[in-house]
């Protein structure tokens, strides 16, 4: 199967570094199709050129988050959901451009996480909906489904953070077969739901807990980490601009 990885992304100092880290993992994955959706009014030259030179098969979309739902500078990150508009745009693209004859698996790959190439070797096994452990999320070293080693049946979850979530796992911890995405045409993400419930929002529309397929050796291996890149301190730029009359990155893309 082809892996369709959906990555929302937005302009910020670390964007190119994030996309570089991701793309160079994805280059190691056979049959990979990257769907990159910019949270912007227009496609940016940075992402456009980056993708053109990436060596990957890709689709480049832009879908701005409505201003009302955009995080303000002073908002805590958990106040508003991120990636909703972008993931929905990608789901629409998939439903408009792919059909049942395609063998595929759909994965939501945020641009700041860290992915092992071995994750994708597991993902290709997904028949309906597959799940696996995610490192460094939910306040734990690892948040994971509890699986029967032999059958992969999911018997529970180890989550402590909001364990009442219908599916207490991170976005990085599951993938959905393309046939299911095409069947359940109404499955989209939504804005006005509790923080931390985006994963459950889509999963409850496509599956049931007892249908989940536990992968990564019966959910005993970690192949993806919910890393979150710190914003770099760029306070010297102001001094630089005063002294040199331009930014350090004038005429050079970072
Ligand atoms: C957690 C989950 O891992 C996310 O998948 C989920 O969307 C998010 O919570 C949520 O509940 O909304 P977190 O690390 O806090 O993740 O989210 P980010 O990584 O900051 O954002 C998720 C994706 O949306 C990233 O690919 C990011 O580039 C993108 N994003 C973020 C935008 O496109 N626009 C923004 O303004 C912010
Ligand atoms: Mn993240």
PDB file of C-alpha atoms and ligand atoms in Angstrom:
ATOM      1  CA  UNK A   1       0.000   0.000   0.000  1.00  0.00           C
ATOM      2  CA  UNK A   2       0.886   3.652  -0.421  1.00  0.00           C
ATOM      3  CA  UNK A   3       1.221   5.647   2.777  1.00  0.00           C
ATOM      4  CA  UNK A   4      -0.557   8.996   2.555  1.00  0.00           C
ATOM      5  CA  UNK A   5       0.922  11.148   5.316  1.00  0.00           C
ATOM      6  CA  UNK A   6      -1.011  14.327   6.104  1.00  0.00           C
ATOM      7  CA  UNK A   7       1.121  17.141   7.522  1.00  0.00           C
ATOM      8  CA  UNK A   8      -0.295  20.539   8.527  1.00  0.00           C
ATOM      9  CA  UNK A   9       2.420  23.185   8.688  1.00  0.00           C
ATOM     10  CA  UNK A  10       2.719  26.923   9.294  1.00  0.00           C
ATOM     11  CA  UNK A  11       5.298  29.669   8.844  1.00  0.00           C
ATOM     12  CA  UNK A  12       7.692  30.137  11.757  1.00  0.00           C
ATOM     13  CA  UNK A  13      11.473  30.258  12.286  1.00  0.00           C
ATOM     14  CA  UNK A  14      11.836  26.473  12.746  1.00  0.00           C
ATOM     15  CA  UNK A  15       9.577  25.445   9.847  1.00  0.00           C
ATOM     16  CA  UNK A  16      12.268  24.503   7.335  1.00  0.00           C
ATOM     17  CA  UNK A  17      14.216  22.580   9.963  1.00  0.00           C
ATOM     18  CA  UNK A  18      11.076  20.618  10.881  1.00  0.00           C
ATOM     19  CA  UNK A  19      10.243  19.837   7.263  1.00  0.00           C
ATOM     20  CA  UNK A  20      13.837  18.809   6.596  1.00  0.00           C
ATOM     21  CA  UNK A  21      13.850  16.350   9.499  1.00  0.00           C
ATOM     22  CA  UNK A  22      10.560  14.845   8.356  1.00  0.00           C
ATOM     23  CA  UNK A  23      11.365  14.650   4.664  1.00  0.00           C
ATOM     24  CA  UNK A  24      14.638  12.864   5.249  1.00  0.00           C
ATOM     25  CA  UNK A  25      12.882  10.166   7.257  1.00  0.00           C
ATOM     26  CA  UNK A  26      10.125   9.901   4.668  1.00  0.00           C
ATOM     27  CA  UNK A  27      12.686   9.396   1.883  1.00  0.00           C
ATOM     28  CA  UNK A  28      13.488   6.067   3.538  1.00  0.00           C
ATOM     29  CA  UNK A  29       9.881   4.868   3.232  1.00  0.00           C
ATOM     30  CA  UNK A  30       8.785   2.918   0.142  1.00  0.00           C
ATOM     31  CA  UNK A  31       5.521   4.009  -1.564  1.00  0.00           C
ATOM     32  CA  UNK A  32       5.165   7.232   0.300  1.00  0.00           C
ATOM     33  CA  UNK A  33       2.945  10.174  -0.677  1.00  0.00           C
ATOM     34  CA  UNK A  34       3.268  13.332   1.410  1.00  0.00           C
ATOM     35  CA  UNK A  35       0.233  15.628   1.653  1.00  0.00           C
ATOM     36  CA  UNK A  36       1.468  18.948   3.023  1.00  0.00           C
ATOM     37  CA  UNK A  37      -1.118  21.564   3.911  1.00  0.00           C
ATOM     38  CA  UNK A  38       0.015  25.060   4.722  1.00  0.00           C
ATOM     39  CA  UNK A  39      -1.944  27.089   7.215  1.00  0.00           C
ATOM     40  CA  UNK A  40      -1.805  30.159   4.976  1.00  0.00           C
ATOM     41  CA  UNK A  41      -3.814  32.270   2.536  1.00  0.00           C
ATOM     42  CA  UNK A  42      -1.374  31.357  -0.201  1.00  0.00           C
ATOM     43  CA  UNK A  43       1.240  28.713  -0.785  1.00  0.00           C
ATOM     44  CA  UNK A  44       4.591  30.075   0.366  1.00  0.00           C
ATOM     45  CA  UNK A  45       7.744  30.025  -1.771  1.00  0.00           C
ATOM     46  CA  UNK A  46       9.629  28.321   1.084  1.00  0.00           C
ATOM     47  CA  UNK A  47       7.384  25.266   1.182  1.00  0.00           C
ATOM     48  CA  UNK A  48       6.832  25.246  -2.593  1.00  0.00           C
ATOM     49  CA  UNK A  49      10.574  25.145  -3.310  1.00  0.00           C
ATOM     50  CA  UNK A  50      11.262  22.809  -0.428  1.00  0.00           C
ATOM     51  CA  UNK A  51       8.820  20.204  -1.732  1.00  0.00           C
ATOM     52  CA  UNK A  52      10.015  20.563  -5.323  1.00  0.00           C
ATOM     53  CA  UNK A  53      13.537  19.719  -4.199  1.00  0.00           C
ATOM     54  CA  UNK A  54      12.572  17.095  -1.617  1.00  0.00           C
ATOM     55  CA  UNK A  55      12.693  14.069  -3.896  1.00  0.00           C
ATOM     56  CA  UNK A  56       9.372  12.910  -2.462  1.00  0.00           C
ATOM     57  CA  UNK A  57       6.013  12.285  -4.120  1.00  0.00           C
ATOM     58  CA  UNK A  58       3.799  14.997  -2.698  1.00  0.00           C
ATOM     59  CA  UNK A  59       0.636  17.081  -2.887  1.00  0.00           C
ATOM     60  CA  UNK A  60       0.858  20.699  -1.770  1.00  0.00           C
ATOM     61  CA  UNK A  61      -2.308  22.384  -0.510  1.00  0.00           C
ATOM     62  CA  UNK A  62      -3.005  25.544   1.457  1.00  0.00           C
ATOM     63  CA  UNK A  63      -5.928  25.933   3.858  1.00  0.00           C
ATOM     64  CA  UNK A  64      -5.873  28.869   6.263  1.00  0.00           C
ATOM     65  CA  UNK A  65      -7.304  28.391   9.736  1.00  0.00           C
ATOM     66  CA  UNK A  66     -10.284  30.806  10.068  1.00  0.00           C
ATOM     67  CA  UNK A  67      -9.104  33.848  12.073  1.00  0.00           C
ATOM     68  CA  UNK A  68     -11.620  33.147  14.804  1.00  0.00           C
ATOM     69  CA  UNK A  69      -9.906  29.824  15.524  1.00  0.00           C
ATOM     70  CA  UNK A  70      -6.320  31.017  15.180  1.00  0.00           C
ATOM     71  CA  UNK A  71      -4.215  30.976  18.319  1.00  0.00           C
ATOM     72  CA  UNK A  72      -3.487  34.458  19.580  1.00  0.00           C
ATOM     73  CA  UNK A  73       0.065  35.305  20.726  1.00  0.00           C
ATOM     74  CA  UNK A  74      -0.996  35.208  24.381  1.00  0.00           C
ATOM     75  CA  UNK A  75      -3.250  32.145  24.139  1.00  0.00           C
ATOM     76  CA  UNK A  76      -2.151  28.938  25.817  1.00  0.00           C
ATOM     77  CA  UNK A  77      -1.575  26.342  23.068  1.00  0.00           C
ATOM     78  CA  UNK A  78      -4.302  24.084  24.397  1.00  0.00           C
ATOM     79  CA  UNK A  79      -6.989  26.738  24.043  1.00  0.00           C
ATOM     80  CA  UNK A  80      -7.688  26.090  20.385  1.00  0.00           C
ATOM     81  CA  UNK A  81      -7.253  22.994  18.274  1.00  0.00           C
ATOM     82  CA  UNK A  82      -4.444  23.011  15.731  1.00  0.00           C
ATOM     83  CA  UNK A  83      -4.418  21.425  12.284  1.00  0.00           C
ATOM     84  CA  UNK A  84      -8.198  21.042  11.935  1.00  0.00           C
ATOM     85  CA  UNK A  85      -8.666  23.047   8.725  1.00  0.00           C
ATOM     86  CA  UNK A  86      -5.546  21.544   7.175  1.00  0.00           C
ATOM     87  CA  UNK A  87      -6.317  17.891   7.943  1.00  0.00           C
ATOM     88  CA  UNK A  88      -9.871  18.345   6.696  1.00  0.00           C
ATOM     89  CA  UNK A  89      -8.588  19.858   3.447  1.00  0.00           C
ATOM     90  CA  UNK A  90      -6.358  16.806   3.007  1.00  0.00           C
ATOM     91  CA  UNK A  91      -9.250  14.424   3.686  1.00  0.00           C
ATOM     92  CA  UNK A  92     -11.298  16.255   1.047  1.00  0.00           C
ATOM     93  CA  UNK A  93      -8.388  15.986  -1.397  1.00  0.00           C
ATOM     94  CA  UNK A  94      -8.130  12.244  -0.759  1.00  0.00           C
ATOM     95  CA  UNK A  95     -11.859  11.712  -1.269  1.00  0.00           C
ATOM     96  CA  UNK A  96     -11.851  13.768  -4.483  1.00  0.00           C
ATOM     97  CA  UNK A  97      -8.708  12.292  -5.981  1.00  0.00           C
ATOM     98  CA  UNK A  98      -8.413   8.679  -4.877  1.00  0.00           C
ATOM     99  CA  UNK A  99     -10.779   5.751  -5.282  1.00  0.00           C
ATOM    100  CA  UNK A 100     -11.345   2.216  -4.031  1.00  0.00           C
ATOM    101  CA  UNK A 101      -8.894   0.792  -6.534  1.00  0.00           C
ATOM    102  CA  UNK A 102      -6.025   2.395  -4.575  1.00  0.00           C
ATOM    103  CA  UNK A 103      -4.432   0.418  -1.799  1.00  0.00           C
ATOM    104  CA  UNK A 104      -3.427   2.910   0.874  1.00  0.00           C
ATOM    105  CA  UNK A 105      -3.085   3.883   4.509  1.00  0.00           C
ATOM    106  CA  UNK A 106      -3.724   7.405   5.821  1.00  0.00           C
ATOM    107  CA  UNK A 107      -1.619   8.836   8.659  1.00  0.00           C
ATOM    108  CA  UNK A 108      -1.680  12.238  10.373  1.00  0.00           C
ATOM    109  CA  UNK A 109       1.985  13.217  10.649  1.00  0.00           C
ATOM    110  CA  UNK A 110       2.409  16.552  12.452  1.00  0.00           C
ATOM    111  CA  UNK A 111       5.488  18.509  11.434  1.00  0.00           C
ATOM    112  CA  UNK A 112       7.145  18.622  14.862  1.00  0.00           C
ATOM    113  CA  UNK A 113       7.096  14.937  15.848  1.00  0.00           C
ATOM    114  CA  UNK A 114       9.983  12.494  15.382  1.00  0.00           C
ATOM    115  CA  UNK A 115       9.326   9.426  13.236  1.00  0.00           C
ATOM    116  CA  UNK A 116      11.318   6.224  12.953  1.00  0.00           C
ATOM    117  CA  UNK A 117      11.273   4.617   9.516  1.00  0.00           C
ATOM    118  CA  UNK A 118      10.170   1.439  11.288  1.00  0.00           C
ATOM    119  CA  UNK A 119       6.828   3.070  12.076  1.00  0.00           C
ATOM    120  CA  UNK A 120       5.908   2.880   8.403  1.00  0.00           C
ATOM    121  CA  UNK A 121       6.800  -0.787   8.207  1.00  0.00           C
ATOM    122  CA  UNK A 122       4.067  -1.313  10.849  1.00  0.00           C
ATOM    123  CA  UNK A 123       1.617   1.061   9.217  1.00  0.00           C
ATOM    124  CA  UNK A 124       1.401  -0.893   5.969  1.00  0.00           C
ATOM    125  CA  UNK A 125      -0.237  -3.725   7.970  1.00  0.00           C
ATOM    126  CA  UNK A 126      -3.312  -1.639   8.833  1.00  0.00           C
ATOM    127  CA  UNK A 127      -6.495  -3.358   7.618  1.00  0.00           C
ATOM    128  CA  UNK A 128      -9.017  -0.907   9.103  1.00  0.00           C
ATOM    129  CA  UNK A 129      -7.521   1.162  11.953  1.00  0.00           C
ATOM    130  CA  UNK A 130      -4.115   0.468  13.491  1.00  0.00           C
ATOM    131  CA  UNK A 131      -2.719   1.830  16.777  1.00  0.00           C
ATOM    132  CA  UNK A 132       0.683   1.832  18.535  1.00  0.00           C
ATOM    133  CA  UNK A 133       2.581   3.516  21.370  1.00  0.00           C
ATOM    134  CA  UNK A 134       3.671   7.174  21.189  1.00  0.00           C
ATOM    135  CA  UNK A 135       6.640   8.370  23.217  1.00  0.00           C
ATOM    136  CA  UNK A 136       6.734  11.588  25.268  1.00  0.00           C
ATOM    137  CA  UNK A 137       3.050  12.466  25.279  1.00  0.00           C
ATOM    138  CA  UNK A 138       0.222  12.858  27.766  1.00  0.00           C
ATOM    139  CA  UNK A 139       2.761  13.635  30.481  1.00  0.00           C
ATOM    140  CA  UNK A 140       4.202  10.126  30.206  1.00  0.00           C
ATOM    141  CA  UNK A 141       7.332   8.573  28.767  1.00  0.00           C
ATOM    142  CA  UNK A 142       4.964   6.500  26.655  1.00  0.00           C
ATOM    143  CA  UNK A 143       1.212   6.591  26.132  1.00  0.00           C
ATOM    144  CA  UNK A 144       0.007   3.361  24.603  1.00  0.00           C
ATOM    145  CA  UNK A 145      -2.753   0.930  23.923  1.00  0.00           C
ATOM    146  CA  UNK A 146      -2.591  -2.283  25.929  1.00  0.00           C
ATOM    147  CA  UNK A 147      -2.608  -5.179  23.495  1.00  0.00           C
ATOM    148  CA  UNK A 148      -2.819  -8.907  23.439  1.00  0.00           C
ATOM    149  CA  UNK A 149       0.627  -9.823  22.101  1.00  0.00           C
ATOM    150  CA  UNK A 150      -0.570 -12.746  20.048  1.00  0.00           C
ATOM    151  CA  UNK A 151      -3.671 -11.262  18.396  1.00  0.00           C
ATOM    152  CA  UNK A 152      -2.982  -7.514  18.547  1.00  0.00           C
ATOM    153  CA  UNK A 153      -6.430  -7.017  20.098  1.00  0.00           C
ATOM    154  CA  UNK A 154      -6.586  -3.832  22.163  1.00  0.00           C
ATOM    155  CA  UNK A 155      -7.822  -4.464  25.689  1.00  0.00           C
ATOM    156  CA  UNK A 156      -7.213  -1.001  27.162  1.00  0.00           C
ATOM    157  CA  UNK A 157      -5.028   2.093  27.288  1.00  0.00           C
ATOM    158  CA  UNK A 158      -2.437   3.282  29.790  1.00  0.00           C
ATOM    159  CA  UNK A 159      -3.327   7.002  29.531  1.00  0.00           C
ATOM    160  CA  UNK A 160      -3.551   9.100  32.684  1.00  0.00           C
ATOM    161  CA  UNK A 161      -4.296  12.432  30.951  1.00  0.00           C
ATOM    162  CA  UNK A 162      -8.039  12.616  30.226  1.00  0.00           C
ATOM    163  CA  UNK A 163      -8.498   8.832  30.323  1.00  0.00           C
ATOM    164  CA  UNK A 164     -12.198   9.452  29.674  1.00  0.00           C
ATOM    165  CA  UNK A 165     -11.374  10.253  26.046  1.00  0.00           C
ATOM    166  CA  UNK A 166     -13.176   7.695  23.847  1.00  0.00           C
ATOM    167  CA  UNK A 167      -9.763   6.954  22.295  1.00  0.00           C
ATOM    168  CA  UNK A 168      -7.084   8.164  24.740  1.00  0.00           C
ATOM    169  CA  UNK A 169      -4.208   8.300  22.238  1.00  0.00           C
ATOM    170  CA  UNK A 170      -2.302  10.992  20.346  1.00  0.00           C
ATOM    171  CA  UNK A 171      -2.700  11.870  16.665  1.00  0.00           C
ATOM    172  CA  UNK A 172       0.648  10.178  15.996  1.00  0.00           C
ATOM    173  CA  UNK A 173      -0.594   6.881  17.441  1.00  0.00           C
ATOM    174  CA  UNK A 174      -2.941   5.612  14.744  1.00  0.00           C
ATOM    175  CA  UNK A 175      -3.470   5.202  10.997  1.00  0.00           C
ATOM    176  CA  UNK A 176      -6.573   4.475   8.952  1.00  0.00           C
ATOM    177  CA  UNK A 177      -6.864   2.337   5.842  1.00  0.00           C
ATOM    178  CA  UNK A 178      -7.752   4.362   2.746  1.00  0.00           C
ATOM    179  CA  UNK A 179     -10.825   2.192   2.119  1.00  0.00           C
ATOM    180  CA  UNK A 180     -12.203   3.276   5.506  1.00  0.00           C
ATOM    181  CA  UNK A 181     -11.521   6.952   4.740  1.00  0.00           C
ATOM    182  CA  UNK A 182     -13.407   6.558   1.453  1.00  0.00           C
ATOM    183  CA  UNK A 183     -16.268   4.604   3.073  1.00  0.00           C
ATOM    184  CA  UNK A 184     -16.828   6.965   5.998  1.00  0.00           C
ATOM    185  CA  UNK A 185     -17.157  10.087   3.916  1.00  0.00           C
ATOM    186  CA  UNK A 186     -18.478  12.107   6.845  1.00  0.00           C
ATOM    187  CA  UNK A 187     -15.413  11.623   9.018  1.00  0.00           C
ATOM    188  CA  UNK A 188     -13.729  15.002   9.574  1.00  0.00           C
ATOM    189  CA  UNK A 189     -12.131  16.915  12.424  1.00  0.00           C
ATOM    190  CA  UNK A 190     -14.140  19.580  14.249  1.00  0.00           C
ATOM    191  CA  UNK A 191     -13.446  22.876  16.026  1.00  0.00           C
ATOM    192  CA  UNK A 192     -15.827  23.083  18.922  1.00  0.00           C
ATOM    193  CA  UNK A 193     -14.737  20.107  20.907  1.00  0.00           C
ATOM    194  CA  UNK A 194     -12.781  19.764  24.127  1.00  0.00           C
ATOM    195  CA  UNK A 195      -9.013  20.018  23.889  1.00  0.00           C
ATOM    196  CA  UNK A 196      -7.390  16.622  23.458  1.00  0.00           C
ATOM    197  CA  UNK A 197     -10.479  15.161  21.809  1.00  0.00           C
ATOM    198  CA  UNK A 198      -9.488  15.644  18.125  1.00  0.00           C
ATOM    199  CA  UNK A 199      -8.185  12.085  17.851  1.00  0.00           C
ATOM    200  CA  UNK A 200     -11.370  10.689  19.381  1.00  0.00           C
ATOM    201  CA  UNK A 201     -13.453  12.901  17.098  1.00  0.00           C
ATOM    202  CA  UNK A 202     -12.183  11.224  13.953  1.00  0.00           C
ATOM    203  CA  UNK A 203     -11.715   7.750  15.429  1.00  0.00           C
ATOM    204  CA  UNK A 204     -15.238   7.451  16.788  1.00  0.00           C
ATOM    205  CA  UNK A 205     -16.528   8.125  13.270  1.00  0.00           C
ATOM    206  CA  UNK A 206     -14.498   5.331  11.690  1.00  0.00           C
ATOM    207  CA  UNK A 207     -14.102   2.566  14.259  1.00  0.00           C
ATOM    208  CA  UNK A 208     -14.853   1.023  17.664  1.00  0.00           C
ATOM    209  CA  UNK A 209     -12.380   0.363  20.439  1.00  0.00           C
ATOM    210  CA  UNK A 210     -12.635  -3.403  20.073  1.00  0.00           C
ATOM    211  CA  UNK A 211     -11.917  -3.217  16.352  1.00  0.00           C
ATOM    212  CA  UNK A 212      -8.491  -1.563  16.750  1.00  0.00           C
ATOM    213  CA  UNK A 213      -5.433  -3.394  15.465  1.00  0.00           C
ATOM    214  CA  UNK A 214      -2.516  -3.121  17.898  1.00  0.00           C
ATOM    215  CA  UNK A 215       0.782  -2.964  15.991  1.00  0.00           C
ATOM    216  CA  UNK A 216       4.478  -2.468  16.839  1.00  0.00           C
ATOM    217  CA  UNK A 217       4.936  -5.946  18.326  1.00  0.00           C
ATOM    218  CA  UNK A 218       1.713  -5.927  20.298  1.00  0.00           C
ATOM    219  CA  UNK A 219       2.163  -2.250  21.283  1.00  0.00           C
ATOM    220  CA  UNK A 220       5.532  -2.893  22.942  1.00  0.00           C
ATOM    221  CA  UNK A 221       7.716  -0.744  20.656  1.00  0.00           C
ATOM    222  CA  UNK A 222       7.991   3.034  20.337  1.00  0.00           C
ATOM    223  CA  UNK A 223       8.547   4.243  16.759  1.00  0.00           C
ATOM    224  CA  UNK A 224       7.195   7.791  17.075  1.00  0.00           C
ATOM    225  CA  UNK A 225       7.775  10.555  19.629  1.00  0.00           C
ATOM    226  CA  UNK A 226       5.588  13.565  20.326  1.00  0.00           C
ATOM    227  CA  UNK A 227       8.504  15.975  20.364  1.00  0.00           C
ATOM    228  CA  UNK A 228       7.655  19.663  20.440  1.00  0.00           C
ATOM    229  CA  UNK A 229      10.293  22.021  19.113  1.00  0.00           C
ATOM    230  CA  UNK A 230      11.020  24.997  21.320  1.00  0.00           C
ATOM    231  CA  UNK A 231      10.732  28.414  19.709  1.00  0.00           C
ATOM    232  CA  UNK A 232      14.281  29.692  19.286  1.00  0.00           C
ATOM    233  CA  UNK A 233      15.301  32.871  21.069  1.00  0.00           C
ATOM    234  CA  UNK A 234      15.957  35.395  18.306  1.00  0.00           C
ATOM    235  CA  UNK A 235      16.315  38.500  20.429  1.00  0.00           C
ATOM    236  CA  UNK A 236      19.695  39.437  18.951  1.00  0.00           C
ATOM    237  CA  UNK A 237      18.036  39.997  15.574  1.00  0.00           C
ATOM    238  CA  UNK A 238      16.898  43.430  16.764  1.00  0.00           C
ATOM    239  CA  UNK A 239      20.434  44.447  17.657  1.00  0.00           C
ATOM    240  CA  UNK A 240      21.668  43.015  14.362  1.00  0.00           C
ATOM    241  CA  UNK A 241      19.091  45.020  12.422  1.00  0.00           C
ATOM    242  CA  UNK A 242      20.114  48.238  14.201  1.00  0.00           C
ATOM    243  CA  UNK A 243      23.806  47.620  13.563  1.00  0.00           C
ATOM    244  CA  UNK A 244      23.647  46.234  10.032  1.00  0.00           C
ATOM    245  CA  UNK A 245      20.405  47.720   8.764  1.00  0.00           C
ATOM    246  CA  UNK A 246      18.958  44.344   7.782  1.00  0.00           C
ATOM    247  CA  UNK A 247      18.022  40.971   9.252  1.00  0.00           C
ATOM    248  CA  UNK A 248      20.633  38.201   9.460  1.00  0.00           C
ATOM    249  CA  UNK A 249      18.520  36.204   7.011  1.00  0.00           C
ATOM    250  CA  UNK A 250      18.158  38.929   4.381  1.00  0.00           C
ATOM    251  CA  UNK A 251      18.743  37.154   1.086  1.00  0.00           C
ATOM    252  CA  UNK A 252      19.246  33.733   2.672  1.00  0.00           C
ATOM    253  CA  UNK A 253      16.484  31.240   3.449  1.00  0.00           C
ATOM    254  CA  UNK A 254      16.686  29.577   6.863  1.00  0.00           C
TER     255      UNK A 254
HETATM  256  C1  LIG B   1      -1.401  17.743  20.031  1.00  0.00           C
HETATM  257  C2  LIG B   1      -1.591  16.654  18.971  1.00  0.00           C
HETATM  258  O1  LIG B   1      -0.365  15.935  18.824  1.00  0.00           O
HETATM  259  C3  LIG B   1      -1.981  17.315  17.658  1.00  0.00           C
HETATM  260  O2  LIG B   1      -2.067  16.366  16.636  1.00  0.00           O
HETATM  261  C4  LIG B   1      -3.318  18.014  17.864  1.00  0.00           C
HETATM  262  O3  LIG B   1      -3.715  18.685  16.667  1.00  0.00           O
HETATM  263  C5  LIG B   1      -3.155  19.054  18.952  1.00  0.00           C
HETATM  264  O4  LIG B   1      -2.608  18.488  20.169  1.00  0.00           O
HETATM  265  C6  LIG B   1      -4.533  19.645  19.241  1.00  0.00           C
HETATM  266  O5  LIG B   1      -5.213  19.155  20.153  1.00  0.00           O
HETATM  267  O6  LIG B   1      -4.956  20.510  18.481  1.00  0.00           O
HETATM  268  P1  LIG B   1       0.567  19.705  19.682  1.00  0.00           P
HETATM  269  O7  LIG B   1       1.994  19.305  19.638  1.00  0.00           O
HETATM  270  O8  LIG B   1       0.120  20.527  20.818  1.00  0.00           O
HETATM  271  O9  LIG B   1      -0.266  18.430  19.563  1.00  0.00           O
HETATM  272  O10 LIG B   1       0.135  20.439  18.296  1.00  0.00           O
HETATM  273  P2  LIG B   1       1.071  21.122  17.217  1.00  0.00           P
HETATM  274  O11 LIG B   1       2.166  20.196  16.832  1.00  0.00           O
HETATM  275  O12 LIG B   1       1.444  22.481  17.689  1.00  0.00           O
HETATM  276  O13 LIG B   1       0.075  21.279  15.966  1.00  0.00           O
HETATM  277  C7  LIG B   1      -0.377  20.173  15.214  1.00  0.00           C
HETATM  278  C8  LIG B   1      -0.130  20.417  13.724  1.00  0.00           C
HETATM  279  O14 LIG B   1      -0.825  21.594  13.306  1.00  0.00           O
HETATM  280  C9  LIG B   1       1.358  20.617  13.386  1.00  0.00           C
HETATM  281  O15 LIG B   1       1.675  19.907  12.206  1.00  0.00           O
HETATM  282  C10 LIG B   1       1.467  22.121  13.184  1.00  0.00           C
HETATM  283  O16 LIG B   1       2.453  22.517  12.250  1.00  0.00           O
HETATM  284  C11 LIG B   1       0.073  22.495  12.687  1.00  0.00           C
HETATM  285  N1  LIG B   1      -0.312  23.893  13.016  1.00  0.00           N
HETATM  286  C12 LIG B   1      -0.130  24.387  14.271  1.00  0.00           C
HETATM  287  C13 LIG B   1      -0.842  24.707  12.022  1.00  0.00           C
HETATM  288  O17 LIG B   1      -1.000  24.272  10.876  1.00  0.00           O
HETATM  289  N2  LIG B   1      -1.193  26.008  12.342  1.00  0.00           N
HETATM  290  C14 LIG B   1      -1.006  26.530  13.596  1.00  0.00           C
HETATM  291  O18 LIG B   1      -1.340  27.730  13.817  1.00  0.00           O
HETATM  292  C15 LIG B   1      -0.462  25.694  14.589  1.00  0.00           C
HETATM  293 MN1  LIG B   2       3.119  18.752  17.975  1.00  0.00          MN
END
